[in-house]
Coordinates of C-alpha atoms in Angstrom, one line a residue:
Chain A
M5 CA 141.8 80.6 104.0
N6 CA 140.3 80.7 107.3
T7 CA 137.8 83.2 108.4
S8 CA 140.0 85.1 110.5
M9 CA 143.0 85.8 107.9
R10 CA 140.2 86.4 105.6
H11 CA 139.3 89.5 107.5
L12 CA 142.7 90.4 107.9
A13 CA 142.7 90.5 104.2
N14 CA 139.2 92.8 104.4
W15 CA 140.8 94.5 106.6
S16 CA 144.1 95.4 104.9
I17 CA 142.6 96.3 101.9
L18 CA 140.1 98.6 103.6
G19 CA 142.3 100.2 105.0
L20 CA 145.3 100.8 102.3
T21 CA 142.2 102.3 100.2
L22 CA 141.4 104.4 102.7
T23 CA 145.2 105.9 103.5
F24 CA 145.2 106.7 99.5
L25 CA 142.4 108.1 99.8
I26 CA 142.3 110.0 102.8
G27 CA 146.1 110.6 102.9
P28 CA 147.0 112.5 100.6
F29 CA 144.0 115.4 102.1
L30 CA 145.6 114.9 105.5
I31 CA 149.6 116.0 103.9
I32 CA 148.0 119.1 102.5
I33 CA 146.1 120.4 106.0
L34 CA 149.1 119.8 107.7
A35 CA 152.0 120.7 105.0
G36 CA 149.6 124.1 105.1
A37 CA 150.2 124.1 108.9
S38 CA 153.8 124.1 109.0
N39 CA 156.0 126.5 110.9
T40 CA 158.4 126.7 108.2
E41 CA 158.9 129.1 105.1
Y42 CA 158.7 126.0 103.0
L43 CA 156.7 123.4 102.2
A44 CA 157.2 120.6 104.5
F45 CA 156.0 117.7 105.7
P46 CA 156.1 116.0 108.4
P47 CA 155.0 120.1 109.1
E48 CA 157.9 121.2 111.5
G49 CA 155.8 123.0 114.6
L50 CA 152.0 124.5 113.6
T51 CA 150.8 127.8 113.1
L52 CA 147.7 129.2 111.1
K53 CA 149.5 131.9 109.4
W54 CA 149.6 130.0 105.9
Y55 CA 145.7 129.5 106.0
L56 CA 145.2 133.5 106.9
K57 CA 147.9 134.9 104.6
V58 CA 145.7 132.8 101.7
F59 CA 142.8 135.5 102.0
T60 CA 145.3 138.2 101.7
V61 CA 146.9 137.2 98.4
E62 CA 145.7 139.3 96.0
S63 CA 145.8 137.1 92.9
F64 CA 144.2 134.0 94.7
R65 CA 141.6 136.5 95.9
A66 CA 140.9 137.3 91.6
S67 CA 141.2 133.6 90.2
F68 CA 139.0 132.7 92.6
L69 CA 135.9 134.5 91.9
L70 CA 136.8 134.2 88.7
S71 CA 136.8 130.5 89.2
M72 CA 133.6 130.6 91.2
A73 CA 131.7 132.9 88.3
L74 CA 132.9 130.0 85.9
A75 CA 131.8 127.1 87.7
V76 CA 128.3 129.0 88.6
F77 CA 127.4 130.4 85.3
G78 CA 129.5 127.8 83.4
T79 CA 127.7 124.9 85.3
L80 CA 124.2 127.2 84.5
A81 CA 124.6 127.7 80.8
A82 CA 125.7 123.5 80.5
L83 CA 122.6 122.6 82.6
L84 CA 120.2 125.4 80.1
L85 CA 121.7 123.1 77.1
G86 CA 121.6 119.6 79.2
V87 CA 118.1 119.7 80.4
P88 CA 116.5 120.2 77.0
A89 CA 119.1 117.5 75.8
A90 CA 118.7 115.0 78.1
Y91 CA 114.8 115.3 77.7
A92 CA 114.8 115.0 74.0
L93 CA 117.1 112.1 74.4
N94 CA 114.8 110.3 77.1
R95 CA 111.8 111.6 75.6
Y96 CA 112.0 110.9 72.0
D97 CA 113.1 108.1 69.4
L98 CA 115.7 110.7 67.5
P99 CA 117.6 109.1 65.0
M100 CA 121.2 109.1 65.8
A101 CA 120.7 109.5 69.4
E102 CA 123.3 106.8 70.3
T103 CA 126.0 109.2 68.2
V104 CA 124.7 112.2 69.9
R105 CA 124.9 110.8 73.6
T106 CA 128.7 109.8 72.3
I107 CA 129.5 113.4 71.1
V108 CA 128.0 115.0 74.4
A109 CA 130.3 112.4 76.2
A110 CA 133.3 113.0 74.6
P111 CA 134.8 115.9 76.8
I112 CA 135.0 113.2 79.4
I113 CA 136.6 110.8 77.6
V114 CA 139.2 113.0 75.5
P115 CA 142.3 114.1 77.8
G116 CA 141.8 117.5 79.1
I117 CA 144.7 118.5 77.7
I118 CA 143.7 117.9 74.2
V119 CA 140.9 119.7 74.9
G120 CA 142.4 123.0 75.4
L121 CA 145.2 122.6 72.9
A122 CA 142.2 122.5 70.0
L123 CA 140.4 124.9 71.9
L124 CA 143.1 127.7 71.8
R125 CA 144.5 126.8 68.3
Y126 CA 140.7 126.4 66.7
M127 CA 138.3 128.4 68.5
V128 CA 140.5 131.6 70.5
V129 CA 143.3 131.9 68.0
P130 CA 141.0 132.2 64.4
T131 CA 138.2 133.7 66.3
G132 CA 139.8 136.5 68.7
V133 CA 137.4 136.0 71.7
T134 CA 138.4 137.0 74.9
V135 CA 140.4 135.2 76.9
T136 CA 137.4 134.8 79.5
L137 CA 134.6 134.3 77.1
A138 CA 136.9 131.0 76.5
L139 CA 136.7 129.9 79.8
F140 CA 133.3 130.5 80.0
M141 CA 133.0 128.1 76.9
A142 CA 135.1 125.5 77.5
H143 CA 133.7 125.0 81.4
T144 CA 130.1 125.0 79.8
A145 CA 131.4 122.4 77.2
L146 CA 133.2 120.4 79.9
V147 CA 130.9 120.1 82.3
L148 CA 127.7 119.8 79.6
P149 CA 128.7 115.6 79.7
Y150 CA 127.6 115.8 83.5
A151 CA 124.3 117.4 83.3
V152 CA 122.9 115.3 80.3
R153 CA 124.5 112.2 82.2
V154 CA 122.8 112.9 85.6
V155 CA 119.7 114.7 84.3
S156 CA 119.2 111.6 82.4
S157 CA 119.4 109.0 84.6
S158 CA 117.0 111.0 86.9
M159 CA 114.5 111.4 83.7
T160 CA 115.0 107.5 83.4
N161 CA 111.9 106.9 85.5
L162 CA 109.4 109.9 84.8
R163 CA 107.1 108.2 81.8
A164 CA 105.7 110.4 79.5
D165 CA 101.9 109.1 80.3
M166 CA 102.4 112.1 83.0
E167 CA 102.7 115.1 80.6
E168 CA 99.7 113.7 78.6
A169 CA 98.2 113.5 81.5
A170 CA 98.8 117.2 82.5
V171 CA 97.7 118.3 78.7
L172 CA 94.6 116.9 79.1
L173 CA 94.1 118.9 82.3
G174 CA 94.3 122.0 80.2
C175 CA 98.7 122.1 80.7
S176 CA 100.6 123.4 77.0
R177 CA 103.7 121.3 76.7
L178 CA 105.4 123.9 78.1
Q179 CA 103.4 124.3 81.1
A180 CA 103.6 120.0 81.2
F181 CA 107.2 120.4 81.5
T182 CA 107.9 123.0 84.0
K183 CA 104.6 121.4 86.0
V184 CA 105.2 118.1 85.7
V185 CA 108.8 117.2 84.6
L186 CA 110.8 119.5 86.8
P187 CA 109.5 119.2 89.5
N188 CA 110.4 115.1 89.6
I189 CA 114.0 116.3 88.0
R190 CA 114.6 119.0 90.6
G191 CA 116.9 116.4 92.2
G192 CA 118.7 115.1 89.1
V193 CA 119.3 118.9 88.3
L194 CA 120.6 119.9 92.1
A195 CA 123.0 116.9 91.6
A196 CA 124.1 118.0 88.0
F197 CA 125.0 121.3 89.0
I198 CA 126.8 120.6 92.4
L199 CA 129.0 117.8 90.2
G200 CA 129.1 120.0 87.9
F201 CA 130.7 122.7 89.9
V202 CA 133.1 121.1 91.4
T203 CA 134.3 119.4 88.0
S204 CA 134.8 122.5 86.8
F205 CA 136.2 124.6 90.3
N206 CA 139.0 122.0 90.4
Q207 CA 139.6 122.4 86.2
V208 CA 143.1 122.4 85.3
P209 CA 144.3 121.3 81.9
V210 CA 141.7 123.3 80.3
S211 CA 142.2 126.2 81.8
L212 CA 145.5 125.8 81.5
F213 CA 145.9 126.6 77.8
L214 CA 142.9 129.4 77.9
S215 CA 144.3 131.3 80.7
G216 CA 145.5 134.5 79.5
P217 CA 147.4 137.3 81.1
G218 CA 145.8 138.7 84.4
V219 CA 142.8 136.0 83.9
R220 CA 143.7 133.1 85.8
T221 CA 141.3 130.4 87.2
L222 CA 142.5 129.0 90.7
P223 CA 144.0 126.3 90.1
I224 CA 146.1 127.8 87.5
D225 CA 146.6 130.5 89.5
M226 CA 148.0 128.6 92.7
L227 CA 150.5 126.2 89.9
A228 CA 151.8 129.9 88.8
Y229 CA 152.0 131.1 92.8
M230 CA 154.3 127.4 93.3
E231 CA 156.5 128.7 90.6
I232 CA 157.8 131.8 92.5
T233 CA 156.7 131.0 95.6
F234 CA 157.4 127.9 97.7
D235 CA 155.4 128.7 101.0
P236 CA 152.7 126.9 102.6
S237 CA 150.6 128.8 101.7
V238 CA 149.6 127.1 98.9
A239 CA 148.9 123.8 100.6
A240 CA 146.7 126.1 103.2
L241 CA 144.7 126.9 100.1
S242 CA 144.4 123.3 98.6
A243 CA 142.9 122.3 101.9
L244 CA 140.7 125.0 102.1
L245 CA 139.7 124.5 98.7
A246 CA 138.6 120.1 99.5
F247 CA 136.8 121.7 102.9
M248 CA 134.8 123.6 100.4
S249 CA 134.3 120.6 98.3
L250 CA 133.3 118.5 100.8
A251 CA 130.8 121.0 102.9
I252 CA 129.1 121.3 99.1
V253 CA 129.1 117.6 98.9
F254 CA 128.2 116.7 102.1
T255 CA 125.7 119.7 102.6
A256 CA 123.5 117.7 99.0
E257 CA 124.2 114.7 100.8
R258 CA 121.8 115.4 103.5
L259 CA 119.7 117.6 101.4
L260 CA 118.8 115.7 99.0
G261 CA 120.9 112.4 98.5
F262 CA 122.8 113.5 96.2
S263 CA 124.7 109.6 96.1
R264 CA 121.5 108.4 94.1
Y265 CA 121.9 110.7 91.1
V266 CA 125.5 110.3 90.4
Chain B
M17 CA 73.1 109.5 62.8
S18 CA 71.5 112.5 64.0
D19 CA 71.4 111.3 68.4
A20 CA 75.2 111.1 67.7
F21 CA 77.6 112.4 70.9
V22 CA 81.0 111.7 70.2
Q23 CA 81.1 111.1 66.3
L24 CA 84.1 109.3 64.5
S25 CA 83.6 109.5 60.1
D26 CA 86.2 108.0 58.0
L27 CA 88.9 107.9 60.6
T28 CA 92.2 107.1 59.8
L29 CA 95.3 106.2 61.7
S30 CA 99.2 106.2 61.4
Y31 CA 102.2 105.3 62.8
G32 CA 104.4 106.7 59.8
K33 CA 103.9 104.6 56.8
S34 CA 102.0 102.3 58.8
V35 CA 98.1 102.8 59.2
A36 CA 96.8 101.3 62.4
V37 CA 93.5 102.3 62.0
P38 CA 92.0 102.6 58.4
N39 CA 88.9 104.8 57.8
L40 CA 86.8 103.8 61.4
D41 CA 82.9 105.6 61.5
L42 CA 81.6 105.5 65.0
S43 CA 78.9 107.1 66.8
I44 CA 78.3 107.0 69.9
R45 CA 75.2 108.4 71.9
E46 CA 75.8 111.1 74.9
G47 CA 75.5 109.5 78.4
E48 CA 76.8 106.0 77.0
L49 CA 79.3 103.4 78.5
I50 CA 81.3 102.1 75.6
A51 CA 84.6 99.0 75.2
L52 CA 86.4 99.3 72.5
L53 CA 87.1 95.7 72.9
G54 CA 90.0 93.6 71.1
P55 CA 93.8 92.4 71.3
S56 CA 96.5 94.0 71.6
G57 CA 97.3 95.6 68.0
C58 CA 93.7 96.4 67.3
G59 CA 93.3 99.6 66.9
K60 CA 91.6 100.1 70.2
T61 CA 94.2 102.5 72.2
T62 CA 95.0 104.1 69.0
T63 CA 91.8 105.2 68.0
M64 CA 91.1 106.5 72.4
R65 CA 94.4 108.6 71.7
A66 CA 92.8 109.7 68.5
I67 CA 89.5 111.1 70.2
A68 CA 91.9 112.5 73.1
G69 CA 94.1 114.5 70.9
L70 CA 96.8 112.8 71.4
L71 CA 97.2 111.6 67.7
S72 CA 96.5 113.4 65.0
P73 CA 94.8 111.4 62.6
T74 CA 96.1 111.5 58.9
G75 CA 92.1 111.6 57.2
G76 CA 88.7 111.6 58.7
T77 CA 86.9 114.0 61.9
I78 CA 86.0 113.7 64.8
T79 CA 83.4 115.8 66.6
I80 CA 82.2 116.0 69.9
D81 CA 78.9 117.3 70.6
G82 CA 78.5 119.2 67.3
R83 CA 81.9 120.5 67.0
D84 CA 84.0 119.5 65.0
V85 CA 87.6 119.1 67.4
T86 CA 89.6 116.8 64.7
R87 CA 92.0 119.5 65.0
V88 CA 91.1 120.7 68.2
P89 CA 95.0 120.2 70.4
A90 CA 94.5 118.1 73.6
N91 CA 94.4 120.2 76.0
K92 CA 91.4 122.3 74.8
R93 CA 89.6 119.7 73.6
G94 CA 87.6 118.9 77.3
I95 CA 88.2 115.0 77.3
G96 CA 89.4 113.1 80.7
L97 CA 91.5 110.0 80.1
V98 CA 92.4 107.6 82.7
F99 CA 95.7 106.1 82.2
Q100 CA 96.4 102.7 82.7
S101 CA 99.1 103.1 84.7
Y102 CA 97.1 105.9 85.9
A103 CA 99.8 108.4 85.7
L104 CA 99.7 110.5 88.9
F105 CA 102.2 113.4 89.7
P106 CA 104.1 111.9 92.4
H107 CA 105.1 115.0 93.5
L108 CA 101.9 116.2 94.8
T109 CA 99.0 114.9 97.3
A110 CA 96.1 113.5 96.0
F111 CA 94.7 116.8 96.9
E112 CA 97.0 118.8 94.6
N113 CA 97.0 116.2 91.7
V114 CA 92.9 116.5 91.4
A115 CA 93.3 120.3 91.9
F116 CA 95.8 120.6 88.9
G117 CA 93.4 121.2 86.1
L118 CA 91.3 123.3 87.9
R119 CA 94.2 125.3 89.1
L120 CA 95.2 125.7 85.8
Q121 CA 91.8 127.4 84.7
K122 CA 92.9 130.1 87.7
L123 CA 89.2 129.2 89.8
P124 CA 89.3 131.3 93.1
E125 CA 90.7 129.1 95.7
A126 CA 87.0 128.7 97.3
E127 CA 86.0 126.9 94.7
I128 CA 89.1 124.9 93.2
K129 CA 88.7 123.6 97.2
Q130 CA 85.4 122.6 97.2
R131 CA 85.4 120.7 94.4
T132 CA 88.6 118.7 94.5
E133 CA 86.7 117.7 97.7
E134 CA 83.5 116.4 95.9
G135 CA 85.7 114.5 93.5
L136 CA 87.9 112.9 96.0
A137 CA 84.2 112.1 98.3
T138 CA 82.7 110.5 94.7
V139 CA 85.8 107.7 94.8
G140 CA 85.4 107.3 98.7
L141 CA 89.0 108.7 99.2
T142 CA 87.9 111.7 101.6
G143 CA 90.7 111.7 104.3
F144 CA 93.2 110.7 101.7
E145 CA 93.8 114.7 100.7
K146 CA 97.3 114.7 102.0
R147 CA 98.9 110.9 100.7
K148 CA 101.2 111.2 98.1
P149 CA 100.5 108.6 95.8
A150 CA 104.0 106.1 96.3
E151 CA 101.3 106.1 100.0
M152 CA 98.8 105.1 98.3
S153 CA 97.8 101.5 96.9
G154 CA 96.8 101.0 93.3
G155 CA 93.1 101.1 93.9
Q156 CA 93.3 104.5 95.4
Q157 CA 95.7 105.9 92.8
Q158 CA 93.4 104.8 90.4
R159 CA 90.6 106.6 92.7
V160 CA 92.8 110.2 92.2
A161 CA 93.3 109.2 88.5
L162 CA 89.5 108.9 88.0
A163 CA 88.9 112.0 89.7
R164 CA 91.3 113.9 88.6
S165 CA 89.5 113.5 85.4
L166 CA 85.7 114.2 86.4
V167 CA 86.4 116.9 88.8
M168 CA 87.3 118.9 85.1
R169 CA 83.6 117.9 84.3
P170 CA 85.0 116.6 80.5
K171 CA 82.5 115.5 77.9
V172 CA 83.7 112.2 77.5
L173 CA 85.9 110.2 79.8
L174 CA 88.3 108.0 78.3
L175 CA 90.2 104.7 80.7
D176 CA 92.7 102.9 79.1
E177 CA 92.0 99.0 80.3
P178 CA 90.9 100.7 83.9
L179 CA 90.6 97.5 85.3
S180 CA 93.7 95.4 84.4
N181 CA 96.1 96.4 87.1
L182 CA 93.9 95.0 90.1
D183 CA 93.6 92.3 92.0
A184 CA 89.6 90.3 91.8
R185 CA 88.5 91.9 94.3
L186 CA 89.5 95.3 93.5
R187 CA 88.5 95.0 90.2
L188 CA 84.8 93.9 91.1
E189 CA 84.7 96.7 93.7
M190 CA 85.8 99.2 90.8
R191 CA 83.9 97.9 88.0
T192 CA 80.6 98.9 90.7
E193 CA 82.0 101.8 91.0
L194 CA 82.8 102.6 87.6
Q195 CA 78.8 102.1 86.8
R196 CA 77.9 104.5 89.9
V197 CA 79.8 107.5 89.0
Q198 CA 78.3 106.7 85.5
K199 CA 75.1 107.0 86.7
E200 CA 75.6 109.8 89.0
T201 CA 77.3 112.1 86.4
G202 CA 75.8 111.2 83.4
I203 CA 78.9 111.2 81.6
T204 CA 80.0 110.0 78.3
M205 CA 82.5 107.5 79.2
V206 CA 84.5 105.2 76.3
F207 CA 86.7 102.2 77.9
V208 CA 89.7 100.4 76.1
T209 CA 89.7 96.6 77.1
H210 CA 91.4 93.1 75.6
D211 CA 89.1 91.5 78.7
Q212 CA 86.0 90.3 76.9
A213 CA 84.7 89.9 80.9
E214 CA 85.0 93.3 81.3
A215 CA 84.0 94.4 78.3
L216 CA 80.1 92.4 79.2
A217 CA 79.9 93.5 82.6
L218 CA 80.8 97.2 82.4
A219 CA 79.6 98.3 79.2
D220 CA 76.1 99.4 77.5
R221 CA 77.6 98.2 73.9
I222 CA 80.9 97.0 72.6
V223 CA 82.5 98.0 69.8
L224 CA 85.2 94.9 68.7
M225 CA 88.1 95.7 66.9
K226 CA 90.2 93.9 64.9
D227 CA 93.0 95.2 62.9
G228 CA 91.9 98.6 63.0
K229 CA 88.3 98.1 61.6
I230 CA 85.1 96.9 64.1
E231 CA 84.2 93.9 63.8
Q232 CA 81.2 93.6 65.5
L233 CA 79.4 96.4 67.2
G234 CA 76.4 96.0 69.8
T235 CA 75.1 95.6 73.6
P236 CA 77.2 92.9 75.8
A237 CA 73.7 90.5 75.3
D238 CA 73.9 90.8 71.3
L239 CA 77.6 90.2 71.0
Y240 CA 77.5 87.6 73.5
A241 CA 74.9 85.5 72.1
R242 CA 75.1 86.5 68.1
P243 CA 78.4 86.5 67.4
E244 CA 78.4 87.2 63.7
T245 CA 82.2 86.1 62.7
A246 CA 84.4 83.4 64.0
F247 CA 86.5 86.3 65.1
A248 CA 83.7 87.6 67.3
A249 CA 82.7 84.0 68.1
E250 CA 86.1 82.9 69.7
F251 CA 86.0 86.3 71.4
M252 CA 83.2 85.6 73.2
G253 CA 84.0 82.2 74.5
F254 CA 82.8 79.6 71.8
E255 CA 85.4 77.9 72.0
N256 CA 84.1 75.3 69.4
I257 CA 84.6 76.8 66.1
F258 CA 84.2 74.6 62.7
K259 CA 83.9 74.6 59.0
V260 CA 81.2 73.0 57.4
E261 CA 81.0 71.5 53.8
G262 CA 77.6 69.7 53.4
E263 CA 76.4 68.0 55.9
E264 CA 79.5 67.0 57.7
I265 CA 81.8 69.4 59.8
V266 CA 85.4 69.4 58.2
T267 CA 88.3 69.9 60.4
T268 CA 92.4 69.4 59.1
S269 CA 92.4 66.3 61.5
G270 CA 88.8 64.8 60.3
R271 CA 85.0 65.0 60.0
L272 CA 81.8 64.6 61.6
P273 CA 78.1 63.9 60.1
L274 CA 75.5 66.4 61.2
E275 CA 71.9 65.5 62.1
A276 CA 70.7 67.7 58.8
R277 CA 72.3 70.6 56.0
P278 CA 73.4 73.4 58.5
E279 CA 72.9 77.2 56.7
S280 CA 75.9 78.5 57.5
P281 CA 79.7 77.7 56.4
I282 CA 81.0 78.1 59.4
L283 CA 78.8 76.7 62.9
A284 CA 80.5 77.6 66.5
W285 CA 79.4 75.9 69.9
R286 CA 79.9 76.9 73.8
P287 CA 81.3 74.5 75.8
D288 CA 78.1 74.2 77.4
A289 CA 76.3 74.0 74.3
V290 CA 78.0 70.2 73.5
T291 CA 76.1 67.6 75.2
V292 CA 78.1 64.9 76.8
G293 CA 77.5 61.1 77.8
S294 CA 75.2 60.5 75.3
G295 CA 75.1 61.5 71.8
P296 CA 75.9 59.8 68.2
H297 CA 79.7 60.3 68.7
E298 CA 82.5 58.8 70.6
G299 CA 86.0 60.6 71.6
R300 CA 88.7 59.9 74.4
V301 CA 88.7 62.1 77.7
A302 CA 92.1 64.1 77.2
A303 CA 91.7 66.3 80.0
C304 CA 89.1 66.7 82.7
S305 CA 88.8 69.7 85.6
F306 CA 86.3 70.6 88.4
A307 CA 84.7 74.0 87.9
G308 CA 82.8 73.9 90.3
A309 CA 78.8 73.9 88.6
H310 CA 80.0 71.8 86.2
R311 CA 83.1 69.4 84.8
E312 CA 85.3 70.7 81.7
Y313 CA 86.0 68.2 79.7
V314 CA 88.8 68.1 76.5
I315 CA 87.5 65.6 74.4
D316 CA 90.2 64.2 72.2
S317 CA 87.5 63.3 68.8
A318 CA 87.6 62.6 64.8
L319 CA 87.9 66.8 64.8
G320 CA 91.0 67.1 67.2
P321 CA 90.3 68.7 70.6
I322 CA 86.8 69.7 71.8
K323 CA 86.0 71.7 75.0
A324 CA 83.2 70.7 76.5
D325 CA 81.3 71.5 80.0
A326 CA 79.1 68.4 81.3
A327 CA 76.9 68.6 84.4
I328 CA 78.4 67.2 88.0
T329 CA 75.3 65.4 88.2
L330 CA 76.7 63.0 85.5
P331 CA 79.6 60.8 87.0
E332 CA 82.7 61.6 85.7
V333 CA 84.7 59.8 82.9
P334 CA 88.1 59.0 83.9
L335 CA 91.1 60.2 81.5
G336 CA 91.6 58.0 78.4
E337 CA 88.3 56.6 78.8
A338 CA 86.1 56.7 75.7
I339 CA 83.2 59.4 76.5
R340 CA 79.9 60.5 74.4
F341 CA 79.2 63.8 73.0
D342 CA 77.1 65.7 70.4
L343 CA 77.6 69.0 68.8
P344 CA 73.5 69.4 68.0
L345 CA 72.5 72.3 65.3
A346 CA 70.3 73.3 67.9
T347 CA 72.9 74.8 70.3
A348 CA 75.0 75.9 67.4
R349 CA 76.0 79.6 66.5
G350 CA 75.9 79.8 62.4
L351 CA 78.6 82.1 61.6
A352 CA 79.4 84.0 57.9
A353 CA 82.7 82.7 56.4

């Protein structure tokens, strides 16, 4: 193959990849702006009314707040469990460390549908916990693997003798952790938070099983809305959420070089 | 010993079931600069970590300045340690690294500032206050680590392989620096090294260790001139060590007669103690390299290879040619079996 042919092939592959990655995003933005009473692509006439309607739908507002709360507090809880776990896995020569790593990673590997069904059948039904609590626990578990993994990778460069040095200068073990370890893994922890937040916020299959009457996360609420109403506001909402994720990741990248940790 | 400042008594250190250091006794005097010398795995680092309190002994006691600190945790022992990797805090500037321990003591800000600046000045790093560790050379990082320990005014300063990560020029500089700091502060220092040249140049006394035990303890001059065992002799540069049977030297390759019956069962010669160019024995030149003031020969002899230094004034003997040599009793060091 000569050089120009190879160039052509490279550019074609790049073009196709970008089309498949960005294409759906563009379709959603435009479909949400369609001046029709139903979802249409290509849009027939352009309007912002669906984008504005999103904010007036009462159930969207409630489910958005629930999703936000789940994403924030679920991820915080996952970090509260995940940071010490990552620390222990990195610092100590634990028996069964590999097993623990595998178990912690399980929620990523096991299909969400199965996790959701299992949680419903064996946790929610027998114990009778509230739907909100069940969702919170499920989201914590789902985000935990990311917390452990991302924080772990930011800890690998952190040598144990730094903490020993801190101890010899008068720190307790806990002070050595808060004064020396934490400041040096701050970037990793923030990255884990953002990744966890986005994962939790966009989570569908598990939440599907655990949502109950009046308690729905935003994605589930959108599904329910679509079953009844087929106007472009769902597309508009999707586009808005995509912009939100984009803004978060972009800010994180600018602030702390997010991509280093993921 | 009554003048012991640091006293290790019957100290036993283990990792799980394997004993790294069994029943060690060692006295260190106040203001002394002591080297723990030995190959890797000899227990020198383990011993140092036990003095620091980073490792709990399974037996015995550690006394520092008259106080039993065996059960005192590392952060309450008042001991400084300069790590081999320096272990600086990467998120803090040089100033904040040095001030770290003082801040923990909640000293007044003015005193922290004054002592930190003093500490940086002692190691010649005035003007580097705002640098982060990543913006400094290895030598400068080590000075920060040294200052960070010194400003705490520790009773004992431990140094783990303080010169091994530096290049040859910096090593000489840091060696002088350490000696100067030690003289100025009068601090008791214990450093760990595997390099006998480093120990000889720096220490007041050397503790040579092997398999967790003290093989020999003495001044550098002592150890250099009068090693007592084959292990010590080898470490001190006696490259020709042979067994003696009656009036003969014996190796697996052969034997050579001595001029008289020696008192010791093992004899050792440094390369410069071997006579080259004359003598009763003959071998062949297996290797020869020029070393400035002398030539270093490897002589293929009845005993196997012998390392011998010849004065530069003697004409060079080409590879493979016959060369005369002697292992005189007068220059031999007799060793215990």
